[in-house]
mmCIF file of C-alpha atoms in Angstrom:
data_model
loop_
_atom_site.group_PDB
_atom_site.id
_atom_site.type_symbol
_atom_site.label_atom_id
_atom_site.label_comp_id
_atom_site.label_asym_id
_atom_site.label_seq_id
_atom_site.Cartn_x
_atom_site.Cartn_y
_atom_site.Cartn_z
ATOM 1 C CA GLN A 50 0.000 0.000 0.000
ATOM 2 C CA VAL A 51 1.298 3.405 -0.978
ATOM 3 C CA GLU A 52 1.344 6.016 1.764
ATOM 4 C CA LEU A 53 2.382 9.626 2.104
ATOM 5 C CA VAL A 54 2.282 11.330 5.504
ATOM 6 C CA GLU A 55 2.833 15.076 5.928
ATOM 7 C CA SER A 56 4.166 16.750 9.046
ATOM 8 C CA GLY A 57 5.380 20.179 10.111
ATOM 9 C CA GLY A 58 2.331 22.368 9.577
ATOM 10 C CA GLY A 59 1.427 25.096 12.034
ATOM 11 C CA SER A 60 0.882 28.813 12.584
ATOM 12 C CA VAL A 61 3.341 31.629 11.990
ATOM 13 C CA GLN A 62 3.335 35.389 11.572
ATOM 14 C CA ALA A 63 3.880 36.974 8.190
ATOM 15 C CA GLY A 64 7.536 36.906 7.237
ATOM 16 C CA GLY A 65 8.161 33.693 9.138
ATOM 17 C CA SER A 66 9.120 30.220 7.936
ATOM 18 C CA ILE A 67 7.664 26.734 8.058
ATOM 19 C CA ARG A 68 9.177 23.458 6.884
ATOM 20 C CA LEU A 69 6.851 20.706 5.707
ATOM 21 C CA SER A 70 7.943 17.086 5.388
ATOM 22 C CA CYS A 71 6.274 14.218 3.550
ATOM 23 C CA THR A 72 7.389 10.717 4.402
ATOM 24 C CA MET A 73 6.724 8.223 1.650
ATOM 25 C CA SER A 74 6.342 4.474 1.975
ATOM 26 C CA PRO A 75 9.191 2.579 0.280
ATOM 27 C CA ASN A 76 7.214 1.415 -2.719
ATOM 28 C CA ILE A 77 6.708 5.050 -3.689
ATOM 29 C CA ASP A 78 10.106 4.585 -5.277
ATOM 30 C CA ILE A 79 8.180 3.538 -8.367
ATOM 31 C CA SER A 80 7.177 7.153 -8.741
ATOM 32 C CA ARG A 81 9.248 9.643 -10.685
ATOM 33 C CA PHE A 82 7.446 12.908 -10.005
ATOM 34 C CA TRP A 83 6.528 14.510 -6.683
ATOM 35 C CA ALA A 84 4.814 17.760 -5.834
ATOM 36 C CA TRP A 85 3.264 19.972 -3.200
ATOM 37 C CA PHE A 86 -0.225 21.387 -3.585
ATOM 38 C CA ARG A 87 -2.360 23.632 -1.417
ATOM 39 C CA GLN A 88 -6.053 24.237 -1.076
ATOM 40 C CA VAL A 89 -8.335 26.647 0.724
ATOM 41 C CA PRO A 90 -12.007 25.844 1.277
ATOM 42 C CA GLY A 91 -14.127 26.538 -1.773
ATOM 43 C CA GLU A 92 -11.201 26.747 -4.165
ATOM 44 C CA GLU A 93 -9.407 24.303 -6.445
ATOM 45 C CA ARG A 94 -6.238 22.565 -5.368
ATOM 46 C CA GLU A 95 -3.284 24.672 -6.509
ATOM 47 C CA GLY A 96 0.112 23.333 -7.512
ATOM 48 C CA VAL A 97 2.911 24.967 -5.506
ATOM 49 C CA ALA A 98 6.154 23.142 -6.288
ATOM 50 C CA HIS A 99 7.319 20.067 -8.177
ATOM 51 C CA ILE A 100 10.485 17.969 -8.254
ATOM 52 C CA ASP A 101 11.378 15.063 -10.523
ATOM 53 C CA TRP A 102 13.680 12.034 -10.247
ATOM 54 C CA ASP A 103 16.569 14.165 -11.540
ATOM 55 C CA SER A 104 15.903 16.932 -8.947
ATOM 56 C CA ARG A 105 14.605 19.372 -11.535
ATOM 57 C CA THR A 106 12.096 21.729 -9.957
ATOM 58 C CA THR A 107 9.104 23.822 -10.981
ATOM 59 C CA TYR A 108 7.402 26.505 -8.879
ATOM 60 C CA ALA A 109 4.186 28.439 -9.060
ATOM 61 C CA ASP A 110 4.857 32.123 -9.704
ATOM 62 C CA SER A 111 3.205 33.008 -6.387
ATOM 63 C CA VAL A 112 5.864 31.149 -4.370
ATOM 64 C CA LYS A 113 8.950 31.462 -6.572
ATOM 65 C CA ASP A 114 12.032 32.674 -4.644
ATOM 66 C CA ARG A 115 10.249 32.029 -1.308
ATOM 67 C CA PHE A 116 9.604 28.256 -1.320
ATOM 68 C CA THR A 117 12.128 25.475 -1.926
ATOM 69 C CA VAL A 118 11.264 21.852 -2.697
ATOM 70 C CA SER A 119 13.764 19.050 -2.147
ATOM 71 C CA LYS A 120 13.858 15.287 -1.763
ATOM 72 C CA ASP A 121 15.942 13.255 0.660
ATOM 73 C CA ASN A 122 16.221 9.940 -1.142
ATOM 74 C CA ALA A 123 17.960 8.207 1.781
ATOM 75 C CA LYS A 124 15.018 9.007 4.063
ATOM 76 C CA ASN A 125 12.330 8.751 1.365
ATOM 77 C CA THR A 126 11.168 12.224 2.372
ATOM 78 C CA LEU A 127 9.869 15.147 0.341
ATOM 79 C CA ILE A 128 10.471 18.577 1.890
ATOM 80 C CA LEU A 129 8.969 22.016 1.315
ATOM 81 C CA GLN A 130 10.841 24.891 2.947
ATOM 82 C CA MET A 131 8.597 27.962 3.033
ATOM 83 C CA ASP A 132 10.191 31.335 3.813
ATOM 84 C CA SER A 133 8.886 34.910 3.800
ATOM 85 C CA LEU A 134 5.388 33.574 4.356
ATOM 86 C CA LYS A 135 2.389 35.752 3.578
ATOM 87 C CA PRO A 136 -1.210 35.569 4.864
ATOM 88 C CA GLU A 137 -2.286 34.440 1.385
ATOM 89 C CA ASP A 138 -0.136 31.314 1.822
ATOM 90 C CA THR A 139 -2.636 30.088 4.433
ATOM 91 C CA ALA A 140 -4.014 26.736 3.219
ATOM 92 C CA MET A 141 -4.028 22.982 3.674
ATOM 93 C CA TYR A 142 -0.846 21.663 2.057
ATOM 94 C CA TYR A 143 -0.690 18.224 0.412
ATOM 95 C CA CYS A 144 2.196 16.206 -0.936
ATOM 96 C CA ALA A 145 1.600 14.067 -4.005
ATOM 97 C CA ALA A 146 3.361 11.546 -6.211
ATOM 98 C CA THR A 147 2.759 9.802 -9.505
ATOM 99 C CA SER A 148 4.180 6.686 -11.109
ATOM 100 C CA ARG A 149 3.707 7.989 -14.644
ATOM 101 C CA ALA A 150 6.689 7.369 -16.876
ATOM 102 C CA ALA A 151 6.475 10.885 -18.271
ATOM 103 C CA LEU A 152 4.876 14.144 -17.201
ATOM 104 C CA GLY A 153 5.069 17.203 -19.387
ATOM 105 C CA TRP A 154 6.181 20.494 -17.902
ATOM 106 C CA TRP A 155 2.683 21.887 -18.394
ATOM 107 C CA ALA A 156 1.214 19.091 -16.216
ATOM 108 C CA ARG A 157 3.623 19.066 -13.284
ATOM 109 C CA LEU A 158 1.569 21.455 -11.140
ATOM 110 C CA LYS A 159 -1.793 19.986 -12.127
ATOM 111 C CA ALA A 160 -3.520 17.858 -9.466
ATOM 112 C CA GLN A 161 -5.294 15.518 -11.893
ATOM 113 C CA TRP A 162 -1.984 13.931 -12.977
ATOM 114 C CA TYR A 163 -1.038 12.667 -9.517
ATOM 115 C CA ASP A 164 -1.995 9.249 -8.152
ATOM 116 C CA TYR A 165 -0.959 9.314 -4.498
ATOM 117 C CA TRP A 166 -1.820 11.934 -1.901
ATOM 118 C CA GLY A 167 -1.045 12.665 1.717
ATOM 119 C CA GLN A 168 -3.690 13.613 4.277
ATOM 120 C CA GLY A 169 -2.716 17.288 4.385
ATOM 121 C CA ALA A 170 -1.010 19.682 6.807
ATOM 122 C CA GLN A 171 -2.546 23.028 7.782
ATOM 123 C CA VAL A 172 -0.426 26.154 7.428
ATOM 124 C CA THR A 173 -1.785 29.416 8.855
ATOM 125 C CA VAL A 174 -0.021 32.755 8.374
ATOM 126 C CA SER A 175 -1.251 35.739 10.354
ATOM 127 C CA SER A 176 -0.644 39.366 9.437
#
C-alpha cells in the first residue's frame, strides 16, 4: 500500500518560515514525479512546487524565490521549505506523487496527474 504522511504544519506570523515534510512508503520509489499542492475551502487545489527524479524543480509564480522543494532519497522524504510567508499562503498543504513514466512540464503542477496523496497539513499565516 502506498502512503504519504505530511508533518510540520502550524501557525506563523507573516515573514516567518515553516518546513513541511512528507514521508513516503518505500514502494513510492516507483514514482518519478513529486509535488506539493495547497487548497483553501471553496477553491481548487493549486500546484505549488514540483520535483522530478533528476531533482529538476518547478514553482508556481506566487511562491517562486520564497519556497524550496527538495527530496531526501535516503530518508524517502519530500520537503517544502517555506520562507517569507504571507497571509495568502494560508491553506491545507498536500504532498503528491505519480508513477507515470512521463509528465510534461505543463502538467507538473496539475492535481489531476497525480496518483498518491497525503492527508494534508494546515499552514496558517497571520498578518
